[in-house]
Every structure is written in C-alpha cells, then in structure tokens.
Tab-separated table of C-alpha atoms in Angstrom:
chain	number	residue	atom	x	y	z
A	1	MET	CA	0.023	-0.378	-0.051
A	2	GLY	CA	2.584	2.399	1.122
A	3	ASP	CA	4.193	1.773	-2.539
A	4	PHE	CA	1.279	2.206	-4.351
A	5	LYS	CA	0.752	5.535	-3.335
A	6	ALA	CA	4.202	6.742	-3.570
A	7	GLY	CA	3.928	5.427	-7.373
A	8	SER	CA	0.733	7.687	-7.471
A	9	GLU	CA	2.168	11.094	-6.045
A	10	GLY	CA	5.088	10.624	-8.395
A	11	ALA	CA	2.960	10.741	-11.547
A	12	ILE	CA	1.387	13.414	-10.401
A	13	SER	CA	4.059	15.373	-9.948
A	14	ARG	CA	5.389	14.534	-13.197
A	15	THR	CA	2.117	15.693	-15.679
A	16	GLY	CA	1.912	19.121	-13.288
A	17	HIS	CA	-1.989	18.551	-12.997
A	18	LYS	CA	-3.638	17.248	-10.235
A	19	GLY	CA	-6.245	15.043	-11.219
A	20	GLY	CA	-6.728	16.997	-15.025
A	21	PHE	CA	-5.665	16.509	-18.744
A	22	PRO	CA	-2.484	16.819	-20.241
A	23	ARG	CA	-1.182	20.364	-21.353
A	24	TRP	CA	-0.646	19.032	-25.274
A	25	ILE	CA	-4.454	18.015	-25.185
A	26	PHE	CA	-5.678	21.886	-24.873
A	27	LEU	CA	-2.998	22.748	-27.263
A	28	LEU	CA	-4.300	20.607	-29.880
A	29	ILE	CA	-8.170	21.384	-29.496
A	30	GLY	CA	-6.925	25.397	-29.895
A	31	VAL	CA	-5.341	24.294	-33.204
A	32	LEU	CA	-8.528	22.405	-34.159
A	33	VAL	CA	-10.732	25.721	-33.398
A	34	VAL	CA	-8.661	27.962	-35.800
A	35	VAL	CA	-8.549	26.007	-38.686
A	36	ALA	CA	-12.115	24.634	-38.766
A	37	LEU	CA	-13.150	28.571	-38.214
A	38	SER	CA	-10.250	29.525	-41.124
A	39	VAL	CA	-12.288	26.694	-43.363
A	40	TRP	CA	-15.521	28.409	-42.415
A	41	LEU	CA	-14.391	31.803	-43.628
A	42	LEU	CA	-13.089	30.178	-46.729
A	43	LEU	CA	-16.233	28.308	-47.971
A	44	PRO	CA	-18.982	30.195	-49.660
A	45	ARG	CA	-21.359	32.367	-47.539
A	46	GLN	CA	-24.457	31.134	-46.721
A	47	SER	CA	-27.836	32.645	-45.577
A	48	VAL	CA	-30.040	31.435	-42.562
A	49	GLY	CA	-31.531	28.967	-44.610
A	50	GLY	CA	-27.933	27.081	-45.549
A	51	ALA	CA	-28.308	28.107	-49.337
A	52	PRO	CA	-25.663	29.943	-51.080
A	53	LEU	CA	-26.154	34.081	-51.194
A	54	PRO	CA	-26.621	34.965	-54.927
A	55	GLU	CA	-24.304	37.191	-56.860
A	56	VAL	CA	-25.384	40.473	-58.177
A	57	LYS	CA	-22.977	42.429	-60.473
A	58	VAL	CA	-22.724	46.095	-59.111
A	59	ALA	CA	-21.535	49.359	-60.174
A	60	VAL	CA	-19.595	51.895	-58.376
A	61	VAL	CA	-21.305	55.196	-58.314
A	62	ASP	CA	-18.454	58.059	-59.939
A	63	THR	CA	-18.257	61.376	-61.547
A	64	VAL	CA	-17.532	61.798	-65.333
A	65	ARG	CA	-17.923	64.534	-67.778
A	66	VAL	CA	-21.045	63.633	-69.928
A	67	GLU	CA	-21.836	65.316	-73.302
A	68	VAL	CA	-25.791	65.601	-73.684
A	69	TYR	CA	-27.082	65.245	-77.363
A	70	GLU	CA	-30.147	65.679	-79.401
A	71	GLU	CA	-31.625	63.778	-82.306
A	72	TYR	CA	-32.757	65.546	-85.183
A	73	GLU	CA	-34.397	65.095	-88.669
A	74	GLY	CA	-32.067	66.436	-91.082
A	75	SER	CA	-31.409	66.683	-94.961
A	76	ILE	CA	-28.053	67.075	-96.775
A	77	ARG	CA	-27.151	69.049	-99.521
A	78	ALA	CA	-23.756	70.215	-101.571
A	79	SER	CA	-21.950	72.857	-99.777
A	80	GLN	CA	-21.224	74.406	-103.507
A	81	SER	CA	-23.909	73.854	-106.643
A	82	VAL	CA	-22.928	75.847	-109.868
A	83	GLU	CA	-24.581	75.589	-113.038
A	84	VAL	CA	-22.613	75.755	-116.297
A	85	THR	CA	-24.505	78.256	-118.398
A	86	ALA	CA	-23.784	78.961	-122.215
A	87	ARG	CA	-22.408	82.911	-121.814
A	88	VAL	CA	-22.467	83.215	-125.820
A	89	GLU	CA	-24.832	82.069	-128.667
A	90	GLY	CA	-23.875	79.475	-131.087
A	91	VAL	CA	-24.094	75.793	-132.106
A	92	LEU	CA	-22.673	73.619	-129.331
A	93	GLU	CA	-19.570	71.585	-131.418
A	94	LYS	CA	-17.915	69.576	-128.757
A	95	MET	CA	-18.650	67.878	-125.084
A	96	LEU	CA	-15.098	67.281	-123.561
A	97	PHE	CA	-16.134	65.287	-120.281
A	98	LYS	CA	-17.908	62.246	-118.980
A	99	GLU	CA	-20.851	62.407	-117.374
A	100	GLY	CA	-21.115	61.934	-113.797
A	101	CYS	CA	-17.293	62.246	-113.521
A	102	TYR	CA	-14.919	64.713	-111.216
A	103	VAL	CA	-13.991	67.745	-113.095
A	104	ASN	CA	-11.514	70.800	-112.176
A	105	LYS	CA	-11.629	74.134	-112.222
A	106	GLY	CA	-10.947	75.925	-115.004
A	107	GLN	CA	-11.221	72.548	-117.195
A	108	THR	CA	-12.940	72.645	-120.874
A	109	LEU	CA	-16.157	71.631	-120.662
A	110	PHE	CA	-17.946	72.276	-123.906
A	111	VAL	CA	-16.838	74.163	-127.142
A	112	ILE	CA	-19.705	76.520	-129.087
A	113	ASP	CA	-18.772	77.195	-132.689
A	114	PRO	CA	-16.444	80.139	-132.181
A	115	LYS	CA	-15.633	81.277	-136.379
A	116	LEU	CA	-18.245	84.271	-135.847
A	117	TYR	CA	-16.680	85.087	-132.847
A	118	GLN	CA	-13.197	85.036	-134.209
A	119	ALA	CA	-14.355	86.919	-136.845
A	120	GLN	CA	-15.360	89.892	-134.632
A	121	VAL	CA	-11.800	89.527	-133.030
A	122	ASP	CA	-10.088	89.911	-136.395
A	123	ARG	CA	-12.585	93.042	-137.054
A	124	ALA	CA	-11.521	94.270	-133.940
A	125	ARG	CA	-7.521	94.186	-134.389
A	126	ALA	CA	-7.983	95.812	-137.637
A	127	GLN	CA	-9.516	98.705	-136.326
A	128	LEU	CA	-6.816	99.318	-133.418
A	129	ASP	CA	-4.871	99.195	-136.441
A	130	ARG	CA	-6.237	101.711	-138.331
A	131	ALA	CA	-6.698	104.085	-135.404
A	132	LYS	CA	-2.947	103.586	-134.543
A	133	ALA	CA	-2.346	104.618	-138.106
A	134	LEU	CA	-4.217	108.030	-137.889
A	135	LYS	CA	-2.648	108.554	-134.484
A	136	ASN	CA	0.686	108.259	-136.121
A	137	LYS	CA	-0.295	110.695	-139.071
A	138	ALA	CA	-1.918	112.964	-136.491
A	139	ASP	CA	1.336	113.035	-134.580
A	140	ARG	CA	3.502	113.884	-137.642
A	141	ASP	CA	1.345	116.780	-138.829
A	142	LEU	CA	1.333	118.233	-135.165
A	143	ASN	CA	5.462	117.737	-135.493
A	144	ARG	CA	5.374	120.123	-138.602
A	145	ILE	CA	2.651	122.500	-137.527
A	146	ARG	CA	4.734	123.264	-134.411
A	147	PRO	CA	8.159	124.484	-135.907
A	148	LEU	CA	5.699	126.618	-138.594
A	149	TYR	CA	3.802	128.270	-135.945
A	150	THR	CA	6.886	129.581	-134.039
A	151	GLN	CA	7.928	130.934	-137.021
A	152	LYS	CA	4.884	132.853	-137.569
A	153	ALA	CA	4.146	130.617	-140.832
A	154	ALA	CA	0.956	128.716	-139.168
A	155	SER	CA	-1.852	130.320	-137.431
A	156	GLN	CA	-3.156	129.539	-134.017
A	157	LEU	CA	-5.789	127.738	-135.608
A	158	ASP	CA	-3.654	125.504	-137.197
A	159	LEU	CA	-2.177	124.546	-134.314
A	160	ASP	CA	-5.065	124.069	-132.403
A	161	ASN	CA	-6.471	121.790	-135.205
A	162	ALA	CA	-3.408	119.767	-135.008
A	163	GLU	CA	-3.352	118.947	-131.344
A	164	ALA	CA	-7.096	118.023	-131.879
A	165	ALA	CA	-6.342	115.681	-134.053
A	166	VAL	CA	-3.858	113.850	-131.829
A	167	GLU	CA	-6.008	113.897	-128.984
A	168	CYS	CA	-8.727	112.223	-130.741
A	169	ALA	CA	-6.406	109.746	-132.195
A	170	GLU	CA	-5.480	108.581	-129.049
A	171	ALA	CA	-8.893	108.329	-127.947
A	172	ASP	CA	-9.995	106.575	-130.920
A	173	VAL	CA	-6.950	103.713	-129.907
A	174	GLU	CA	-8.005	103.384	-127.015
A	175	ILE	CA	-11.929	102.796	-128.206
A	176	ALA	CA	-10.523	100.001	-130.660
A	177	ARG	CA	-8.301	98.422	-127.722
A	178	VAL	CA	-11.380	98.009	-125.410
A	179	ASP	CA	-13.308	96.859	-128.381
A	180	LEU	CA	-10.636	94.282	-129.247
A	181	LEU	CA	-10.889	92.931	-125.760
A	182	GLU	CA	-14.205	92.552	-125.646
A	183	ALA	CA	-14.193	90.640	-128.703
A	184	GLN	CA	-11.502	88.356	-127.336
A	185	VAL	CA	-13.356	87.630	-123.975
A	186	THR	CA	-16.518	86.926	-125.989
A	187	LEU	CA	-14.375	84.494	-128.282
A	188	GLY	CA	-13.156	83.210	-124.828
A	189	TYR	CA	-16.801	82.128	-124.036
A	190	THR	CA	-17.077	79.533	-126.858
A	191	ARG	CA	-14.953	77.742	-124.718
A	192	VAL	CA	-16.991	76.629	-121.591
A	193	VAL	CA	-14.980	75.869	-118.575
A	194	ALA	CA	-15.451	74.544	-115.085
A	195	PRO	CA	-15.982	77.111	-112.227
A	196	ILE	CA	-15.149	75.031	-109.441
A	197	SER	CA	-13.820	71.359	-108.906
A	198	GLY	CA	-16.486	68.872	-108.328
A	199	PHE	CA	-18.719	66.171	-109.913
A	200	ILE	CA	-20.731	67.096	-113.043
A	201	SER	CA	-24.291	65.889	-113.977
A	202	GLU	CA	-25.566	64.593	-116.802
A	203	ARG	CA	-25.393	67.511	-120.186
A	204	MET	CA	-28.709	69.182	-120.681
A	205	VAL	CA	-28.219	69.639	-124.213
A	206	ASP	CA	-26.935	67.653	-127.231
A	207	VAL	CA	-24.040	68.590	-129.555
A	208	GLY	CA	-25.086	70.292	-132.722
A	209	ALA	CA	-27.708	72.203	-130.352
A	210	LEU	CA	-28.226	76.054	-130.629
A	211	VAL	CA	-27.128	77.275	-126.896
A	212	GLY	CA	-27.006	80.554	-125.515
A	213	PRO	CA	-29.157	83.734	-125.480
A	214	GLY	CA	-31.633	82.554	-128.287
A	215	GLY	CA	-31.134	78.874	-127.198
A	216	LYS	CA	-30.882	76.981	-123.995
A	217	SER	CA	-28.710	78.233	-121.868
A	218	LEU	CA	-27.859	75.694	-119.284
A	219	LEU	CA	-25.512	72.929	-119.930
A	220	ALA	CA	-24.636	71.181	-116.833
A	221	THR	CA	-24.220	71.762	-112.967
A	222	ILE	CA	-21.262	70.663	-111.138
A	223	VAL	CA	-21.457	70.261	-107.115
A	224	ARG	CA	-18.475	70.261	-104.540
A	225	SER	CA	-19.161	67.206	-102.142
A	226	ASP	CA	-15.717	66.928	-100.641
A	227	THR	CA	-17.544	69.124	-97.873
A	228	VAL	CA	-21.485	68.847	-97.322
A	229	LEU	CA	-23.702	70.974	-95.424
A	230	VAL	CA	-26.510	69.444	-93.067
A	231	ASP	CA	-30.140	71.438	-92.800
A	232	PHE	CA	-32.126	71.004	-89.706
A	233	SER	CA	-34.097	72.551	-87.151
A	234	MET	CA	-34.364	73.138	-83.385
A	235	THR	CA	-36.759	74.803	-81.080
A	236	SER	CA	-36.213	78.135	-80.284
A	237	LEU	CA	-36.063	76.883	-76.529
A	238	GLU	CA	-33.213	74.304	-77.012
A	239	TYR	CA	-31.534	77.078	-78.813
A	240	PHE	CA	-32.141	79.754	-76.493
A	241	LYS	CA	-31.065	77.498	-73.480
A	242	SER	CA	-27.883	76.703	-75.343
A	243	LYS	CA	-26.705	80.033	-74.613
A	244	ASP	CA	-26.524	79.786	-71.194
A	245	ARG	CA	-24.646	76.435	-71.373
A	246	ASP	CA	-21.177	75.836	-72.724
A	247	VAL	CA	-21.986	75.325	-76.222
A	248	ASN	CA	-22.019	77.958	-78.791
A	249	ILE	CA	-24.750	76.945	-81.545
A	250	ARG	CA	-23.262	79.402	-83.743
A	251	CYS	CA	-19.515	80.768	-83.623
A	252	ASP	CA	-18.694	84.389	-85.147
A	253	ASP	CA	-15.892	84.582	-87.887
A	254	ASP	CA	-13.850	86.939	-85.223
A	255	GLY	CA	-13.642	83.831	-82.931
A	256	GLU	CA	-15.399	85.554	-80.336
A	257	CYS	CA	-16.499	81.641	-79.186
A	258	LEU	CA	-13.461	80.133	-78.677
A	259	ASP	CA	-13.286	80.358	-75.069
A	260	ARG	CA	-16.168	77.838	-75.181
A	261	LEU	CA	-17.276	74.460	-76.664
A	262	PRO	CA	-18.525	74.923	-80.227
A	263	SER	CA	-21.361	72.903	-80.802
A	264	TYR	CA	-20.473	69.614	-82.797
A	265	VAL	CA	-22.856	67.018	-84.316
A	266	THR	CA	-22.884	63.555	-85.741
A	267	ILE	CA	-25.052	62.266	-88.506
A	268	THR	CA	-26.214	58.717	-89.020
A	269	LEU	CA	-25.771	56.514	-92.792
A	270	ALA	CA	-28.531	54.985	-94.810
A	271	ASP	CA	-27.994	51.703	-93.315
A	272	GLY	CA	-28.441	53.133	-89.703
A	273	SER	CA	-24.472	53.250	-88.999
A	274	ALA	CA	-22.954	55.901	-87.218
A	275	TYR	CA	-20.517	58.281	-89.715
A	276	PRO	CA	-17.263	58.023	-88.861
A	277	TYR	CA	-16.456	62.067	-88.954
A	278	ARG	CA	-18.236	64.896	-87.044
A	279	GLY	CA	-19.229	68.195	-88.633
A	280	ILE	CA	-19.711	71.591	-86.641
A	281	VAL	CA	-22.350	73.999	-86.644
A	282	ASP	CA	-21.501	76.858	-88.472
A	283	PHE	CA	-24.852	78.633	-88.923
A	284	ALA	CA	-27.985	79.023	-87.252
A	285	ASP	CA	-31.133	81.630	-88.697
A	286	PRO	CA	-31.533	84.576	-86.586
A	287	VAL	CA	-35.195	84.679	-87.259
A	288	VAL	CA	-37.512	82.025	-85.505
A	289	ASP	CA	-39.948	80.517	-87.736
A	290	THR	CA	-43.608	81.845	-86.616
A	291	LYS	CA	-45.439	78.893	-87.939
A	292	SER	CA	-43.115	75.937	-86.338
A	293	GLY	CA	-41.582	77.633	-83.696
A	294	THR	CA	-38.216	76.366	-84.789
A	295	ILE	CA	-34.902	78.058	-85.822
A	296	SER	CA	-32.820	76.738	-89.259
A	297	VAL	CA	-29.721	75.485	-88.222
A	298	ARG	CA	-26.520	74.342	-90.450
A	299	ALA	CA	-23.575	72.174	-89.966
A	300	GLU	CA	-20.759	71.485	-92.477
A	301	MET	CA	-19.725	68.274	-92.512
A	302	PRO	CA	-16.493	66.509	-94.043
A	303	ASN	CA	-16.967	64.244	-96.915
A	304	PRO	CA	-13.811	62.922	-97.811
A	305	ASP	CA	-15.089	59.308	-99.339
A	306	GLY	CA	-18.020	60.930	-100.687
A	307	CYS	CA	-20.453	58.519	-99.080
A	308	LEU	CA	-23.037	61.658	-98.536
A	309	LEU	CA	-25.003	62.626	-101.374
A	310	PRO	CA	-27.083	66.047	-101.784
A	311	GLY	CA	-30.461	65.424	-101.046
A	312	GLU	CA	-30.273	62.459	-98.677
A	313	LYS	CA	-32.154	62.516	-95.371
A	314	THR	CA	-30.490	61.738	-92.028
A	315	LYS	CA	-30.568	61.937	-88.385
A	316	VAL	CA	-28.633	64.620	-86.850
A	317	ASN	CA	-27.033	64.429	-83.338
A	318	VAL	CA	-26.317	67.944	-81.731
A	319	LEU	CA	-24.143	68.430	-78.621
A	320	LEU	CA	-26.581	70.878	-76.935
A	321	ASP	CA	-24.395	70.388	-73.225
A	322	VAL	CA	-21.239	69.279	-71.474
A	323	LEU	CA	-21.824	68.417	-67.969
A	324	GLU	CA	-18.748	68.565	-66.095
A	325	ASP	CA	-17.925	66.311	-62.823
A	326	THR	CA	-21.934	64.917	-62.782
A	327	MET	CA	-22.632	61.782	-60.886
A	328	THR	CA	-24.059	59.213	-62.907
A	329	VAL	CA	-25.513	55.540	-62.774
A	330	PRO	CA	-25.658	52.720	-65.392
A	331	ALA	CA	-29.335	53.205	-66.670
A	332	VAL	CA	-29.913	49.454	-66.083
A	333	ALA	CA	-29.722	49.980	-62.363
A	334	VAL	CA	-32.647	52.262	-61.958
A	335	GLN	CA	-35.652	50.950	-61.229
A	336	ARG	CA	-39.295	52.383	-61.556
A	337	GLY	CA	-42.445	51.809	-58.928
A	338	LYS	CA	-44.981	53.416	-57.279
A	339	ASP	CA	-43.371	55.896	-55.213
A	340	GLY	CA	-40.894	56.775	-58.271
A	341	ASN	CA	-37.396	56.097	-59.181
A	342	PHE	CA	-34.933	53.663	-57.037
A	343	VAL	CA	-31.868	51.623	-57.180
A	344	TYR	CA	-30.810	49.119	-54.987
A	345	VAL	CA	-27.744	50.191	-53.074
A	346	VAL	CA	-25.081	47.164	-52.222
A	347	SER	CA	-22.930	47.830	-49.121
A	348	SER	CA	-19.453	46.185	-48.980
A	349	GLU	CA	-20.511	43.594	-46.429
A	350	GLY	CA	-23.003	42.573	-49.330
A	351	ARG	CA	-26.268	44.216	-47.327
A	352	VAL	CA	-28.670	45.453	-49.784
A	353	GLU	CA	-30.561	48.925	-49.352
A	354	LYS	CA	-33.504	50.154	-51.487
A	355	ARG	CA	-33.150	53.807	-51.901
A	356	ARG	CA	-35.224	56.572	-53.845
A	357	VAL	CA	-32.885	58.697	-56.191
A	358	SER	CA	-33.664	62.023	-57.825
A	359	LEU	CA	-32.639	61.877	-61.471
A	360	GLY	CA	-31.486	63.543	-64.900
A	361	ASP	CA	-31.553	63.455	-68.118
A	362	THR	CA	-30.603	59.523	-69.753
A	363	VAL	CA	-27.427	59.959	-72.048
A	364	GLY	CA	-26.599	56.990	-74.050
A	365	LYS	CA	-26.495	53.908	-71.005
A	366	LEU	CA	-25.802	56.378	-68.241
A	367	THR	CA	-28.355	58.342	-66.159
A	368	VAL	CA	-27.672	61.203	-64.309
A	369	VAL	CA	-28.560	61.461	-60.586
A	370	LYS	CA	-29.365	64.546	-59.053
A	371	GLY	CA	-29.955	62.840	-55.668
A	372	GLY	CA	-29.951	60.064	-53.024
A	373	LEU	CA	-26.281	58.754	-53.796
A	374	SER	CA	-22.978	59.360	-52.883
A	375	VAL	CA	-19.986	58.570	-55.145
A	376	GLY	CA	-18.347	55.540	-54.344
A	377	GLU	CA	-21.556	53.911	-53.335
A	378	MET	CA	-22.421	50.362	-55.231
A	379	VAL	CA	-25.649	50.160	-57.030
A	380	ALA	CA	-27.162	46.398	-58.328
A	381	LEU	CA	-26.999	46.007	-61.856
A	382	ASP	CA	-29.183	42.470	-62.502
A	383	ARG	CA	-31.036	39.756	-59.986
A	384	PHE	CA	-33.567	42.740	-59.432
A	385	ASP	CA	-36.201	39.811	-58.926
A	386	ILE	CA	-34.283	38.324	-55.655
A	387	LEU	CA	-33.374	41.959	-54.178
A	388	SER	CA	-35.045	43.896	-51.237
A	389	ASP	CA	-34.188	45.446	-47.784
A	390	SER	CA	-31.894	44.337	-45.887
A	391	SER	CA	-30.839	41.268	-48.271
A	392	GLU	CA	-27.532	39.857	-48.368
A	393	VAL	CA	-25.894	39.227	-51.837
A	394	ILE	CA	-22.139	38.874	-52.613
A	395	PRO	CA	-21.515	42.001	-54.901
A	396	VAL	CA	-19.149	40.788	-57.841
A	397	GLY	CA	-17.883	42.557	-61.383
A	398	ILE	CA	-17.179	46.033	-59.524
A	399	HIS	CA	-16.112	48.231	-62.043
A	400	THR	CA	-15.482	52.043	-62.482
A	401	GLY	CA	-14.498	53.697	-65.396
A	402	ASP	CA	-15.268	56.974	-67.985
A	403	ASN	CA	-19.032	56.720	-68.740
A	404	SER	CA	-19.394	59.874	-70.603
A	405	LYS	CA	-20.590	59.449	-73.926
A	406	LYS	CA	-18.203	60.237	-76.662
A	407	ALA	CA	-18.522	62.262	-79.904
A	408	ALA	CA	-17.529	60.725	-83.256
A	409	ARG	CA	-13.708	60.978	-83.707
A	410	PRO	CA	-13.366	64.453	-86.160
A	411	LEU	CA	-11.408	64.367	-89.308
A	412	GLU	CA	-7.934	65.513	-89.251
A	413	GLY	CA	-7.701	69.023	-89.828
A	414	SER	CA	-11.332	69.885	-89.769
A	415	LYS	CA	-12.805	72.393	-87.514
C-alpha cells in the first residue's frame, strides 16, 4: 500500500495537473478550433437557410464628364452647286467630259462654234491697227505745225486743229483696244470651262444644238461634295438654352466663341451606322419661324469618301450641353415603382438597401443622378427579382470607368 501511493504521487508530479488532462491536449484543441474557423471563412457564405448567397453585379457610383446630345431630322446638300451656262449664242460643237465624273476648276467642258466670234476679234484688231495709223499721222502733222507756228508761218487755229487731231486719234486707239479686248473675251466664252472643282451632272443639251441667249443656256451642273452641308431645325427653347450653357450653336468669324465649346454634330448613314467623322454647326438663322417655332440650323460636315449624297435624309445628333463632374449610374440600375425611381444600393458587406433617387437626363447608357446617392457607393445591375431591403448578396463585377458618351472622332484638319 505504501509503495502504490508513493508511485501515484510520483505520476502526479510528472504531469503537473492534479486530477486533470495533459497540457498538449489543450493545445491540440486550440489548433483544431483555428483551422475550423479558417475553413468556414473560406467557404461560400450562406444565408440562414443554408443556401449560398446570390451573386449580383454592381457598379460604383462615380462623377464623369457627360456630353448631352439631341437628335433631329436633317437633310444633306452640297456645299456648292454651280450651274454651267452658255454665255454666248452658237451651235454646240464639242463635249469634252464624261458625265458624272469629277472635273477640275478651269477644265474645258464644252466648245461652241467660234467662227463668228473669231471674225469679230479680227475686225476689232484691224480697227485698232487703223486707229494707231491715224494717230501716227496726227503726231506727224502736229510735229510739222509747231515749228511753223513758232516762225509765224502757221496760225493759232492750225496748231489747235493739229493738237485736237492727235487727242482724237489717241481716243480712237483706246476705243479700238477696248473693242478688241471685248471681242477676245467673247471669243473665250465659246470654250465653256468648269467654274469649280466637283462632280458634274449629265449634259442638258446635245452636241449640234443651238445654245446661248437665243437657245438653251443651262448646259450642266457641278456640285462640290468633299464637304457637305446638313440642314435641320431645332426649337427656339433649345437654341436659347444652349446660349446659357457651355455650347455655342453659332460662332462668329472673329473667334468670339473660341473660349467656349463649339457645337459638334454627328450623323447616321443610310444603313443606320454612325458616320465616322463629325461636323460643326456654322450657322443658325437669327429669325424664328413663326409657324413652327423652330430655328433653321446648318452644319458643315467633311465628306472625303463621297459617301454622303446631296438630297439624302439623315438623323443629326447635336451636342447641346456638357456636364462636368456629373454623378451618374448605369441606366440599367434604375428601377421604377409606384413611389418613383429607386436603385438597390449594395454595401461592401453585401447588405442591400432600396433607395429612392432623384434623376436627370439619360445619356446613352448612363443616367444622371441629382440626389439620393454618394460617390463611391455601389448599385446593383441585375437580379432585381430577388433583391429587397436588408437582403444579403455577394457583390461581383465591381467596375468603374469613364461612362461619358463620346463624340465621333473628328476628321484630321477639320474645324
């Protein structure tokens, strides 16, 4: 009995715990608890019912630069359209161009029978030669009279007559010279040249027809289409509001509007695609149409490829306003209910809040927010059917970026 007790006391002394567990057991339990907690945190979060929380795409509320456009119905016309006419009467002898092709300024297009006008030039040149001959004779007569008058061998009347004859001869020479110039200019009109560079229409008369004052004067039409004009109308309210914004609908030639943003326009092609160049508004009628209450506006549009045709109808997008540092959200995030517009705000912990917001215009895929949100908050972009106040989700696809609507790239060297 004495030996057993002594042995027991020795065992108790080695463990260090009277009647308890060894110390390493407690250390093992602590490690297992830490591992279990870590695994739980790494596993997908679950709702109270045990199902995984839904994933919801979100976007971060940000401030961006927004360009506000308005769409109008417009029509395209050539920047220049010039009628080629016959300025002298005669039979059309030649046509020296291919219809529908590009012609250069100064290129000969038509030739009218020049025989009659060449004869007039020859007659005027002969009359000029005759006038010069008479002037030479008058000069010689005056040179003879002056010494005689000095020697008292000729009267004052003789001298006056000789001087008058010289002056009349000089005037006759000038008249003949002008007549010759006029005849030469008229002869030049028998060669009809292109007044501008551009595409020429089909001929209006056939070779052999009488053209000019007594015949048909219009021969063809040339249009310049490397630059076109786009005409459209906007309401007077939009026009006058633009004067109070950062956009100029009309700029003066003296550069008055250079300290403000010019009003750029973009258009759509016949197939509905966006035209790759942009133009600038260069004219707005200062008078309001009393019947429609609109103002006629014109924009100049580059057309280097010739794909814009005069007479074509198009849709015109006009830059009317520029909003700097404007708070926006994707338009898809905005929901509409009985109480107005609202969005679902998602916290960083995944808690959902249904919040009413005050909105402005929708520009492209963005909606301007006037109140109800703060920069940096996140709004839900999908899964609206499962969202409600105080629900929990996993926010995914968090993104920020420049959401402003961009204008088309301008043509190099354009205004």
